[in-house]
PDB file of C-alpha atoms in Angstrom:
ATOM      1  CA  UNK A   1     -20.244  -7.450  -6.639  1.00  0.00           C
ATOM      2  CA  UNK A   2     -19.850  -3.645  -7.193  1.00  0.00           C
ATOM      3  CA  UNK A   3     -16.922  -1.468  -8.670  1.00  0.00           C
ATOM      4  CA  UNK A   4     -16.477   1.376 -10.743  1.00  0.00           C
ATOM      5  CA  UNK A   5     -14.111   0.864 -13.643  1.00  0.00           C
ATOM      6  CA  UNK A   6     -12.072   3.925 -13.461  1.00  0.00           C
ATOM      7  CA  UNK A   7     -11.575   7.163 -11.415  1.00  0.00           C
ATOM      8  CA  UNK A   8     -12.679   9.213 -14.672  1.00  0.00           C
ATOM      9  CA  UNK A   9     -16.073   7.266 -14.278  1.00  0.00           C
ATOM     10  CA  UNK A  10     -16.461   8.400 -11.070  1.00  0.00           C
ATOM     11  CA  UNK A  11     -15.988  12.081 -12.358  1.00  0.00           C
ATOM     12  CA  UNK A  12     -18.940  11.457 -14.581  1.00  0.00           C
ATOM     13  CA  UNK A  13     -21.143   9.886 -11.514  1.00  0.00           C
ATOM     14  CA  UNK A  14     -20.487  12.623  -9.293  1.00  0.00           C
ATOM     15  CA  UNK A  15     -21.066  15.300 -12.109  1.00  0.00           C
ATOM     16  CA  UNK A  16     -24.820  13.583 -12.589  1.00  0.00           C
ATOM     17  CA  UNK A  17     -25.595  13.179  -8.830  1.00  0.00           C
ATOM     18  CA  UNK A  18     -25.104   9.993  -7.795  1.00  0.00           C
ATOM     19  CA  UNK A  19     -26.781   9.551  -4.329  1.00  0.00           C
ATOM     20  CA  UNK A  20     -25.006  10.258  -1.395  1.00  0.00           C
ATOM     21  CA  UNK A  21     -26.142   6.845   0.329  1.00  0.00           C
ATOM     22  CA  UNK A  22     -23.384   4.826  -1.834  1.00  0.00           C
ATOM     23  CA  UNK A  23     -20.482   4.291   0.712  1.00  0.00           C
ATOM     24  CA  UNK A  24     -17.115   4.008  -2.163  1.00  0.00           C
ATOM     25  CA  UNK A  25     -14.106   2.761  -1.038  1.00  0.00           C
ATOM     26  CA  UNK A  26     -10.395   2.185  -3.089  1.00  0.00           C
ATOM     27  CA  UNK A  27      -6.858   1.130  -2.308  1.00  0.00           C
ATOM     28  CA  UNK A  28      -3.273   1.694  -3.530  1.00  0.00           C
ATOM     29  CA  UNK A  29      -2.864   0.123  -6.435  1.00  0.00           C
ATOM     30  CA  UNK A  30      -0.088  -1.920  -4.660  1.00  0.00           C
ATOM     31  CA  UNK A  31      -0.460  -5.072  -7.462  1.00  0.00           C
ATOM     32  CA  UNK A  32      -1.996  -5.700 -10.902  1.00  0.00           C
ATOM     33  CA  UNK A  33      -5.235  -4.249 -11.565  1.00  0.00           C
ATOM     34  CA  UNK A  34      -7.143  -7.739 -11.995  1.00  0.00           C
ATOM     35  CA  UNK A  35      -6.001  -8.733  -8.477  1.00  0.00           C
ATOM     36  CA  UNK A  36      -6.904  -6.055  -6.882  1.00  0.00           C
ATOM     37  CA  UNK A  37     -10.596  -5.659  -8.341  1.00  0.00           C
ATOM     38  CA  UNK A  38     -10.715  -9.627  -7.819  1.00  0.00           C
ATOM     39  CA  UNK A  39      -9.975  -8.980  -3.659  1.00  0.00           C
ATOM     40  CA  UNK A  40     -11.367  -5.565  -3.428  1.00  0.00           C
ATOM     41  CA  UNK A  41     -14.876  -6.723  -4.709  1.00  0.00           C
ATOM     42  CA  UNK A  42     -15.162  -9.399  -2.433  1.00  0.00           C
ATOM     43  CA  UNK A  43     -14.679  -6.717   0.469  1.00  0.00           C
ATOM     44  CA  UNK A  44     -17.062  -4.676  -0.692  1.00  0.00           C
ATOM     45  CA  UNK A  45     -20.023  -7.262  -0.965  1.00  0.00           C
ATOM     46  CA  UNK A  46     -18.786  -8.260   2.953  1.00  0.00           C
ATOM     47  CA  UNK A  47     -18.865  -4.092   3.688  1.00  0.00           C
ATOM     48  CA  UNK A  48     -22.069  -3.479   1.927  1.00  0.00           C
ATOM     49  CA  UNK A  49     -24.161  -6.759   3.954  1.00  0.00           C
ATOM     50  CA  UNK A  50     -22.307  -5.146   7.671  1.00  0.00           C
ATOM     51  CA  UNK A  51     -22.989  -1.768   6.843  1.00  0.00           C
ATOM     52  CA  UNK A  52     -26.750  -1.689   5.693  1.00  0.00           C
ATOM     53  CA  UNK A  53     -25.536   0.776   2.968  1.00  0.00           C
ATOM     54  CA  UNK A  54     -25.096  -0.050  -0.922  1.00  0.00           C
ATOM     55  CA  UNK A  55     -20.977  -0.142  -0.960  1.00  0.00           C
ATOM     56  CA  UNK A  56     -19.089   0.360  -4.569  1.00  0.00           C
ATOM     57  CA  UNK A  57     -15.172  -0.515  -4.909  1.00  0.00           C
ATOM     58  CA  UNK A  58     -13.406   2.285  -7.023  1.00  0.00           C
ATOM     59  CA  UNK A  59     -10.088   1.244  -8.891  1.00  0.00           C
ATOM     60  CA  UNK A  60      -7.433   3.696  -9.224  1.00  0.00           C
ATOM     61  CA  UNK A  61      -4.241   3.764 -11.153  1.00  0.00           C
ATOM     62  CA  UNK A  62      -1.663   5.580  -8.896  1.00  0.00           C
ATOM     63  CA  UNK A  63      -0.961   5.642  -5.267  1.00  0.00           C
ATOM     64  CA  UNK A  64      -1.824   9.678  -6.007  1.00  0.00           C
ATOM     65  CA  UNK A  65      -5.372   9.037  -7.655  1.00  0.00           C
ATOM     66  CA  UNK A  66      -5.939   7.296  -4.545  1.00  0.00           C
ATOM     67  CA  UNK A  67      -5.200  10.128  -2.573  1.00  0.00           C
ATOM     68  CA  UNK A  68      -7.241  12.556  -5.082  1.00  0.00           C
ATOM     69  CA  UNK A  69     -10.202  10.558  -4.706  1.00  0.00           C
ATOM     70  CA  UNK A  70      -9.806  10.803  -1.218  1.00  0.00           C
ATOM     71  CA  UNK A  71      -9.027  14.650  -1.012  1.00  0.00           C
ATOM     72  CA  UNK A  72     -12.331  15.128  -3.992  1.00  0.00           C
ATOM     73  CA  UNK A  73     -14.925  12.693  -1.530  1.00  0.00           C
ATOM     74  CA  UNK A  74     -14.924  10.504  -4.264  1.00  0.00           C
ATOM     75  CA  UNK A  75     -14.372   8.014  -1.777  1.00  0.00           C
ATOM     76  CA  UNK A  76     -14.758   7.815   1.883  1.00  0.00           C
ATOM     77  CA  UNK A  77     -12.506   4.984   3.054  1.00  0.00           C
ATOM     78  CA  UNK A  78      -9.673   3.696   1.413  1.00  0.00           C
ATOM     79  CA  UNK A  79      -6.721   0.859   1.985  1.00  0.00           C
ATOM     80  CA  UNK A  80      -3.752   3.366   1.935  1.00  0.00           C
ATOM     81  CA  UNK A  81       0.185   2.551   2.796  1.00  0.00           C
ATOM     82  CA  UNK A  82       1.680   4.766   5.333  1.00  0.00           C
ATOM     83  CA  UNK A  83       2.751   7.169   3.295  1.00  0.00           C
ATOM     84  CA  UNK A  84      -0.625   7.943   1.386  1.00  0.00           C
ATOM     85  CA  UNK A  85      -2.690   7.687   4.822  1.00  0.00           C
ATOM     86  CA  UNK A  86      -0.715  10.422   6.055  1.00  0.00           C
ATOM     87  CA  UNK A  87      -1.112  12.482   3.022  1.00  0.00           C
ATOM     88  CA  UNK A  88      -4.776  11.813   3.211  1.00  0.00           C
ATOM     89  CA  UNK A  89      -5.321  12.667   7.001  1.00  0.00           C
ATOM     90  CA  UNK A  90      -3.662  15.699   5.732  1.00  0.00           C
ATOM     91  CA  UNK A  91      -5.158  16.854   3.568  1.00  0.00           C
ATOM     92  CA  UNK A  92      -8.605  16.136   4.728  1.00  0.00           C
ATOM     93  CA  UNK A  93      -8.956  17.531   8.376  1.00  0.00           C
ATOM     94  CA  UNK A  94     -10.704  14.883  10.915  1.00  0.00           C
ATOM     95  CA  UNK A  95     -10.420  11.730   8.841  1.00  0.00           C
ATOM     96  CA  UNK A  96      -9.150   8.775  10.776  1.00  0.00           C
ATOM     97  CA  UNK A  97      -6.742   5.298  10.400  1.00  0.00           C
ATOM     98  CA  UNK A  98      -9.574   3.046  12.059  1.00  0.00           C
ATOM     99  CA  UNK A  99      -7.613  -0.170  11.114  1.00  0.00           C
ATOM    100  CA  UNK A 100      -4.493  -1.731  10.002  1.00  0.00           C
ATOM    101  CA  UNK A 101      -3.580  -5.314   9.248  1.00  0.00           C
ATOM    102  CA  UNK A 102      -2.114  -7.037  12.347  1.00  0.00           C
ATOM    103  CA  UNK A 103       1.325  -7.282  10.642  1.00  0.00           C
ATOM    104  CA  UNK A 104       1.585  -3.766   9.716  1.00  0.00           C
ATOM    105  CA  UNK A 105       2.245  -2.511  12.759  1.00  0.00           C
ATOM    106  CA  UNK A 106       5.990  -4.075  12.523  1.00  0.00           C
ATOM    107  CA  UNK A 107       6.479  -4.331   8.775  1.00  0.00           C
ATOM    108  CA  UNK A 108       9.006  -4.704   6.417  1.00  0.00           C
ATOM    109  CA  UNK A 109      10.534  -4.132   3.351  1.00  0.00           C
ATOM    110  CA  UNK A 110      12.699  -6.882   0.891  1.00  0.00           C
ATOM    111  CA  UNK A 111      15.985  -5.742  -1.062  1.00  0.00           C
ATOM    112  CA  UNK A 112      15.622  -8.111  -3.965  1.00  0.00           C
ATOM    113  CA  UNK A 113      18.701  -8.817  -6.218  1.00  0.00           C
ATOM    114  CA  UNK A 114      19.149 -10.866  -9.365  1.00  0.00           C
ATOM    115  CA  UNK A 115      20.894 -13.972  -9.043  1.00  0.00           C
ATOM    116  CA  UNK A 116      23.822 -12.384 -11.457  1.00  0.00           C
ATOM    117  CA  UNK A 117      24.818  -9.892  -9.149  1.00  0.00           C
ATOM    118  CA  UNK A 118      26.159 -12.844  -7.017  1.00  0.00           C
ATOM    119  CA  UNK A 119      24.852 -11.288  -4.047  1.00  0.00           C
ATOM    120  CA  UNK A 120      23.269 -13.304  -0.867  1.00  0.00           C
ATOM    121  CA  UNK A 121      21.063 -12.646   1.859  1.00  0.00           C
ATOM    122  CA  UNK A 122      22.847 -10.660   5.094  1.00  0.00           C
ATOM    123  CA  UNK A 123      22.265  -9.002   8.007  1.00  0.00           C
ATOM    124  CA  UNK A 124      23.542  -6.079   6.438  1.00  0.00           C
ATOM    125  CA  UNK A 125      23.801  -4.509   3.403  1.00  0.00           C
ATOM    126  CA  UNK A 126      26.734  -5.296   1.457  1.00  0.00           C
ATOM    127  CA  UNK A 127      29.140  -2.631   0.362  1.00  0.00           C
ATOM    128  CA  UNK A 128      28.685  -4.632  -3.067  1.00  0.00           C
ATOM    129  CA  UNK A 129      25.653  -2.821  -3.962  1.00  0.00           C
ATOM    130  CA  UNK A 130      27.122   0.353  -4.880  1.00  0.00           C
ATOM    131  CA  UNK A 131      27.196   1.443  -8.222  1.00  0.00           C
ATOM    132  CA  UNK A 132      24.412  -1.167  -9.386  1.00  0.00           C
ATOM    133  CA  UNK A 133      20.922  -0.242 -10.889  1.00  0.00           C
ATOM    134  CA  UNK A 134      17.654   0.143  -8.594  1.00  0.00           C
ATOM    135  CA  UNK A 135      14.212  -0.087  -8.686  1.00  0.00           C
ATOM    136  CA  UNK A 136      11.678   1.244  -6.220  1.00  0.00           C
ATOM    137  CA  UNK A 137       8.431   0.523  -6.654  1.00  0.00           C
ATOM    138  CA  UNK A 138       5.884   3.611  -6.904  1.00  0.00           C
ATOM    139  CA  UNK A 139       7.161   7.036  -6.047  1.00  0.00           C
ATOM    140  CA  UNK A 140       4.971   7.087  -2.815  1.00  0.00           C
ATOM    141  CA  UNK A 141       5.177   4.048  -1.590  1.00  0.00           C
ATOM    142  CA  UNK A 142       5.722   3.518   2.026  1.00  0.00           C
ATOM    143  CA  UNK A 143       7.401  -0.013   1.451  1.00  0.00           C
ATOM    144  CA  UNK A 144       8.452   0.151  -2.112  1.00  0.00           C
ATOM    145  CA  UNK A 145      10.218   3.453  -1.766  1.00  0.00           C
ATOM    146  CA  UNK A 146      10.211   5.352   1.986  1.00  0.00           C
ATOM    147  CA  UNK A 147      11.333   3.617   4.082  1.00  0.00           C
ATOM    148  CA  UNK A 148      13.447   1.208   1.767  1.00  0.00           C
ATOM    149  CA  UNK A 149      15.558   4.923   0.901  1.00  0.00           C
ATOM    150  CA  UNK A 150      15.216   6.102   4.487  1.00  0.00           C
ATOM    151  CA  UNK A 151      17.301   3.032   5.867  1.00  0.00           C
ATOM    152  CA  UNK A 152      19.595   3.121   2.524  1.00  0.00           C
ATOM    153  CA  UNK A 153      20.555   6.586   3.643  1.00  0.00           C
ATOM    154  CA  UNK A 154      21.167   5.509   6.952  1.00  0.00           C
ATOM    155  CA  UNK A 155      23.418   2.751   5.978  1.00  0.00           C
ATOM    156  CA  UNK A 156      25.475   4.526   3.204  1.00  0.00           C
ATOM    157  CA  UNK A 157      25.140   8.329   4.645  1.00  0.00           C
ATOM    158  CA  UNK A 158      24.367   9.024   0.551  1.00  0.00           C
ATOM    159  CA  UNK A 159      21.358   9.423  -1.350  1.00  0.00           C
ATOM    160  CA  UNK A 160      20.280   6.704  -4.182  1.00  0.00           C
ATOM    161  CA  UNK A 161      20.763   8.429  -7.276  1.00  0.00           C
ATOM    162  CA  UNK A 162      24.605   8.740  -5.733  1.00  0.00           C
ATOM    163  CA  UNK A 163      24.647   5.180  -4.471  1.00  0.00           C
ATOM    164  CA  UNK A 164      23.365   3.583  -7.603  1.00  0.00           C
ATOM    165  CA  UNK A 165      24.832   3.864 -11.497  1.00  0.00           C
ATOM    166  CA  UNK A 166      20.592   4.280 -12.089  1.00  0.00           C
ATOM    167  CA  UNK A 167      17.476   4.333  -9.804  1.00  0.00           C
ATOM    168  CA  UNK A 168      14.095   3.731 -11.287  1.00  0.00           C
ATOM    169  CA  UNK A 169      10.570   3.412 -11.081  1.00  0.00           C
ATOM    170  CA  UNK A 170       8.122   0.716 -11.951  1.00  0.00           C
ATOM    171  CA  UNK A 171       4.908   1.714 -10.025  1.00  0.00           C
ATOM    172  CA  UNK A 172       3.882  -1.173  -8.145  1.00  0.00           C
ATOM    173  CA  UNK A 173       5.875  -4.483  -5.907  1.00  0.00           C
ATOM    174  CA  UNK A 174       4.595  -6.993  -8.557  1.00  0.00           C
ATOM    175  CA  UNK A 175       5.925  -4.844 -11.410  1.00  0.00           C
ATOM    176  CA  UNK A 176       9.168  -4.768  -9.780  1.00  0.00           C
ATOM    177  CA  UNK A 177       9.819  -8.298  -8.705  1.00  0.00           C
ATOM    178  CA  UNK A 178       9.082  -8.661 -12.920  1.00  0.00           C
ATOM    179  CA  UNK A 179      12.066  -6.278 -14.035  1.00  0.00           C
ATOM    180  CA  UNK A 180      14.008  -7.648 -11.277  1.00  0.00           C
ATOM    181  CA  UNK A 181      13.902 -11.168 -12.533  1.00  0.00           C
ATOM    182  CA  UNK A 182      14.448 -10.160 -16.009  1.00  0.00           C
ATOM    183  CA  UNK A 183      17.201  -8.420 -15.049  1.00  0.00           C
ATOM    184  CA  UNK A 184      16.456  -5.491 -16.140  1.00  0.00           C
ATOM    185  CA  UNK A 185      17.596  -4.050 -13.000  1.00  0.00           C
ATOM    186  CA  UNK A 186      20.070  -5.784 -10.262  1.00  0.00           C
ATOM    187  CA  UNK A 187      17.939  -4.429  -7.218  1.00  0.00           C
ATOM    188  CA  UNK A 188      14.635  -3.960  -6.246  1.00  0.00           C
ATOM    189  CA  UNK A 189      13.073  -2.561  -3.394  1.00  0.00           C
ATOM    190  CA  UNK A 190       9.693  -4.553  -2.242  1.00  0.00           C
ATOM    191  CA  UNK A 191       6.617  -5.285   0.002  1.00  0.00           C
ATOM    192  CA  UNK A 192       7.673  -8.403   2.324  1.00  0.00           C
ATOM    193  CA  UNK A 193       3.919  -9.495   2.068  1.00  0.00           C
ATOM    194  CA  UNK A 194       3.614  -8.902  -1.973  1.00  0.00           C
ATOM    195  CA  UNK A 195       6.634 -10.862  -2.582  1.00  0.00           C
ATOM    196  CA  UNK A 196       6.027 -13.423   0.036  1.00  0.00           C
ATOM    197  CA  UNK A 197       2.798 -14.308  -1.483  1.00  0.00           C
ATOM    198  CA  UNK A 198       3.759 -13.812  -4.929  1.00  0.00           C
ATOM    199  CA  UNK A 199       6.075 -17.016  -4.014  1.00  0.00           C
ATOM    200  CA  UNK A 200       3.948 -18.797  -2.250  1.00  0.00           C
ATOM    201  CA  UNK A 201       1.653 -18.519  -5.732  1.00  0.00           C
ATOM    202  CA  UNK A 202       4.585 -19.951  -8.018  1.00  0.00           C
ATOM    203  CA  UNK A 203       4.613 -16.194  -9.671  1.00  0.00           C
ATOM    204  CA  UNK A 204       8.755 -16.138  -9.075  1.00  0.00           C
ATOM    205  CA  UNK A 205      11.820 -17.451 -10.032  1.00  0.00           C
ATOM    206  CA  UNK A 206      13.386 -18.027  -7.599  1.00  0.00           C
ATOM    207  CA  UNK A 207      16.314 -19.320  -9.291  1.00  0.00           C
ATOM    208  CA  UNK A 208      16.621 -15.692 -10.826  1.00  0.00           C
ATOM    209  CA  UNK A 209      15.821 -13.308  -8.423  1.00  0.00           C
ATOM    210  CA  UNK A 210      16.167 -13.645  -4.576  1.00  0.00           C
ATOM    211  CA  UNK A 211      15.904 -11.268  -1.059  1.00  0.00           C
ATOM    212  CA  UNK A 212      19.326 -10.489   0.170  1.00  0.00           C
ATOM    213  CA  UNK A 213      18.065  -8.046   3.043  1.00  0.00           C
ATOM    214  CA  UNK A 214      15.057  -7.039   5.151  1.00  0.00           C
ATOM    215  CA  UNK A 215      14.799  -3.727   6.368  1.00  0.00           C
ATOM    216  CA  UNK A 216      13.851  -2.932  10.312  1.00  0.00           C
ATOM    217  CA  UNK A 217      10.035  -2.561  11.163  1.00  0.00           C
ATOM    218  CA  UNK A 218       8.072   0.445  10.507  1.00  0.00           C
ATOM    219  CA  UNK A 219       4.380   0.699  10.598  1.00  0.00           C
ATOM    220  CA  UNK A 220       2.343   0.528   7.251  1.00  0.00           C
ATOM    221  CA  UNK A 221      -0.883  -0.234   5.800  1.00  0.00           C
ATOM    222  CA  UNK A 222      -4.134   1.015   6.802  1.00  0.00           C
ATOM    223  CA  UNK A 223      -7.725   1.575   6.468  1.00  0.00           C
ATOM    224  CA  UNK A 224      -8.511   5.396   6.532  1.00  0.00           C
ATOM    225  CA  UNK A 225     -11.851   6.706   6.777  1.00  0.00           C
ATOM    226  CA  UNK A 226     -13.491  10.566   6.484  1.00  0.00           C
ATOM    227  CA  UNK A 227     -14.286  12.298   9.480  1.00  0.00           C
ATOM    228  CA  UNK A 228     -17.960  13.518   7.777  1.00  0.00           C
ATOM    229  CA  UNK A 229     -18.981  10.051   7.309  1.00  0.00           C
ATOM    230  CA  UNK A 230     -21.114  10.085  10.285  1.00  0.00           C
ATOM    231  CA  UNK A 231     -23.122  13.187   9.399  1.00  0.00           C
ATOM    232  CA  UNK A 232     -23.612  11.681   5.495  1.00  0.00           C
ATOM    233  CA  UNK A 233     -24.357   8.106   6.565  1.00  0.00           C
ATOM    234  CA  UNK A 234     -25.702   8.400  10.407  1.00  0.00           C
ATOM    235  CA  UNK A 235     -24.401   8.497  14.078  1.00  0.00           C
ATOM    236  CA  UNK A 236     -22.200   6.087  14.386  1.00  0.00           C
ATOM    237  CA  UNK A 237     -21.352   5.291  11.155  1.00  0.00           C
ATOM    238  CA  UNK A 238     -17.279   5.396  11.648  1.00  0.00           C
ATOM    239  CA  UNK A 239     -17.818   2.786  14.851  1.00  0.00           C
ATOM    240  CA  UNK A 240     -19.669   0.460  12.029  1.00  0.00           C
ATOM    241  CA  UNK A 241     -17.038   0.664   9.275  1.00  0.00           C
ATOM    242  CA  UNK A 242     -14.258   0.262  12.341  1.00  0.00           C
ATOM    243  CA  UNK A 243     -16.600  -2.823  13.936  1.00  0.00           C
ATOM    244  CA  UNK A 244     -16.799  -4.646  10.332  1.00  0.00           C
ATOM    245  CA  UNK A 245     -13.135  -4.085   9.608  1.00  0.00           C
ATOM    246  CA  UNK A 246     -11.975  -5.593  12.927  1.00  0.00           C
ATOM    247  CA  UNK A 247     -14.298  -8.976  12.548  1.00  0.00           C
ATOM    248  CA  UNK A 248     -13.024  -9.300   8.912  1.00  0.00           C
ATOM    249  CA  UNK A 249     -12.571 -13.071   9.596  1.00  0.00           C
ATOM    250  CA  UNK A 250     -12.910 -14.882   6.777  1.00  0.00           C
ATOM    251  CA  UNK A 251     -10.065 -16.562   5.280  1.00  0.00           C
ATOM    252  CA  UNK A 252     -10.534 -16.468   1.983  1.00  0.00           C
ATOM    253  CA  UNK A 253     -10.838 -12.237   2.045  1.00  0.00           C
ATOM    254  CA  UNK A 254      -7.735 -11.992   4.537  1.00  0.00           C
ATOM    255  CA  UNK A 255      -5.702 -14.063   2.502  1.00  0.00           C
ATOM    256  CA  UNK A 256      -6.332 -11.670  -0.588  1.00  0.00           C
ATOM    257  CA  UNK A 257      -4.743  -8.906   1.372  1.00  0.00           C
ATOM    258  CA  UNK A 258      -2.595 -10.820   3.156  1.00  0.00           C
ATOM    259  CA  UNK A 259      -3.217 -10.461   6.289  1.00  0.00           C
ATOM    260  CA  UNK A 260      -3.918 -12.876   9.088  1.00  0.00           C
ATOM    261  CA  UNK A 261      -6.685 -10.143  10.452  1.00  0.00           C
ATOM    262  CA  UNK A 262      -7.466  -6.673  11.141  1.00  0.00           C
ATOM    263  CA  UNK A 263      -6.344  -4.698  14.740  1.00  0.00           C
ATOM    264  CA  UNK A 264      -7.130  -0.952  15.420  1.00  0.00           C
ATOM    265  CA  UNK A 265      -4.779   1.964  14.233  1.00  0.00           C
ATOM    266  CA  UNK A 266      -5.056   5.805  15.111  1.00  0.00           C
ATOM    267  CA  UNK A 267      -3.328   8.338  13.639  1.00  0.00           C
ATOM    268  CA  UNK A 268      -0.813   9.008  15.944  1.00  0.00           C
ATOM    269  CA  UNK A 269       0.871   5.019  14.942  1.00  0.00           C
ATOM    270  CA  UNK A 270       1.891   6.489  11.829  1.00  0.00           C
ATOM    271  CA  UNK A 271       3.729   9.426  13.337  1.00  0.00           C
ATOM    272  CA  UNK A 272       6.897   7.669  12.276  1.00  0.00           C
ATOM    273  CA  UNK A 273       6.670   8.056   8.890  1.00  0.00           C
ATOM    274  CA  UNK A 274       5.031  11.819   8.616  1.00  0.00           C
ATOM    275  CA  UNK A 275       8.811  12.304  10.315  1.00  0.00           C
ATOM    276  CA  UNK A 276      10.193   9.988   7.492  1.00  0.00           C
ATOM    277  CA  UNK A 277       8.608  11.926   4.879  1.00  0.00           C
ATOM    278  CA  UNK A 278       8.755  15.093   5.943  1.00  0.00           C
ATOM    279  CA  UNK A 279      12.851  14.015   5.912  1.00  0.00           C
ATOM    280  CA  UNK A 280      13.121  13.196   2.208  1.00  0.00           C
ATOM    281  CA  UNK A 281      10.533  16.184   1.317  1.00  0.00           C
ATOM    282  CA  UNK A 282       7.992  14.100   0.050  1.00  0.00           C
ATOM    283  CA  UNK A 283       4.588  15.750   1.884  1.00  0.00           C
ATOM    284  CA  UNK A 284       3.700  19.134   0.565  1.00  0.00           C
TER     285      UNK A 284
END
């Protein structure tokens, strides 16, 4: 099992010349950090016995140090939401989505509400939400902020901070289904599958907190890889990395994600939300 503690200690590696034969890989930091390193270990150890290279998971803390790492070739794949993919493929010319889970191409986001606001689940969004407090999850999340704003605005014609008497922050979908059920907020905006499996785990009360409304499908997740990989680690290289994603079949590292199993992305699937983001000014 192999992963770096922090993104600062890959500053230091770099800086004393690690070799260039390590293949590192991160992800959004979507969840707390002990479940991520927990899942993201295990997927190295399965990348590093497919890919014939030594393979090192690098935890971040921010959906933008994940980006960073990507931009700095810190890392050369990484588990990114929509948002952050595109912001990646940006910024680095030629890299590719060479996966996504098969329920991110139609995914969702939850409104979640405490059980005080006396709101239930709809179709629709009630009117009744005005004038409460909201939480999104990190700034650039795809399903804990982008699209969750992009279909409030569409509903409501108004942005957030003028729907809401206060719109927050908490950096990640476990964080928020927390404050949520504490009450320290009425709404939260989540991750279907985060909150899904956070229930399915016993992690939520769901006599305090419940989803009152599911947004339409958008396309999310996915793995995004460097388009110099192949000159740094050998011909073919980005048709190995793609291969081993794809026959990711055992249960016990799908379920960490969760997904039921990996299908193959391009870039162009995530055209949706470059439109999306470009929208609410959020890519530079």
């Amino acid at each position: 099992m192999r992963w770096l503690a922090a993104s600062t200690t890959v500053l230091a590696l770099f800086a004393q010349g690690v070799a260039a034969d390590t293949f590192r890989f991160t992800a959004i930091p979507d969840e707390d950090q002990s479940r991520l390193v927990e899942r993201f270990s295990k997927v190295a150890d399965y990348l590093e016995e497919r890919l014939d290279v030594e393979v090192e998971y690098v935890p971040v803390k921010s959906y933008g140090a994940t980006v960073t790492a990507f931009r700095n070739d810190q890392v050369q794949l990484a588990w990114f939401g929509g948002l952050s993919g595109v912001q990646a493929r940006r910024l680095v010319p030629g890299s590719v989505a060479v996966a996504q889970g098969s329920e991110d191409a139609e995914f969702k986001s939850y409104l979640i509400a405490h059980r005080s606001t006396g709101l239930e689940r709809a179709e629709e969004l009630s009117d009744a939400i005005e004038d409460m407090s909201l939480t999104f999850g990190s700034r650039t999340s795809t399903s804990g902020r982008l699209m969750p704003e992009h279909f409030l605005r569409q509903r409501f014609g108004e942005a957030p901070d003028e729907l809401f008497s206060r719109v927050g922050f908490s950096g990640d979908h476990s964080r928020t289904i927390a404050l949520v059920e504490a009450g320290t907020w009425d709404l939260g905006a989540v991750n279907f599958s985060v909150w899904e499996a956070a229930v399915a785990d016993g992690r939520v009360d769901t006599d305090k907190v419940e989803v009152i409304w599911a947004t339409p499908p958008y396309p999310d997740y996915n793995w995004t890889l460097r388009g110099d990989v192949d000159e740094r680690f050998g011909e073919g290289f980005t048709e190995k990395v793609r291969a081993a994603l794809l026959e990711m079949d055992d249960p016990e590292l799908l379920a960490s994600f969760p997904r039921e199993g990996f299908i193959p992305a391009d870039n162009a699937l995530y055209a949706p939300i470059e439109d999306v983001a470009e929208e609410l000014g959020l890519l530079r």
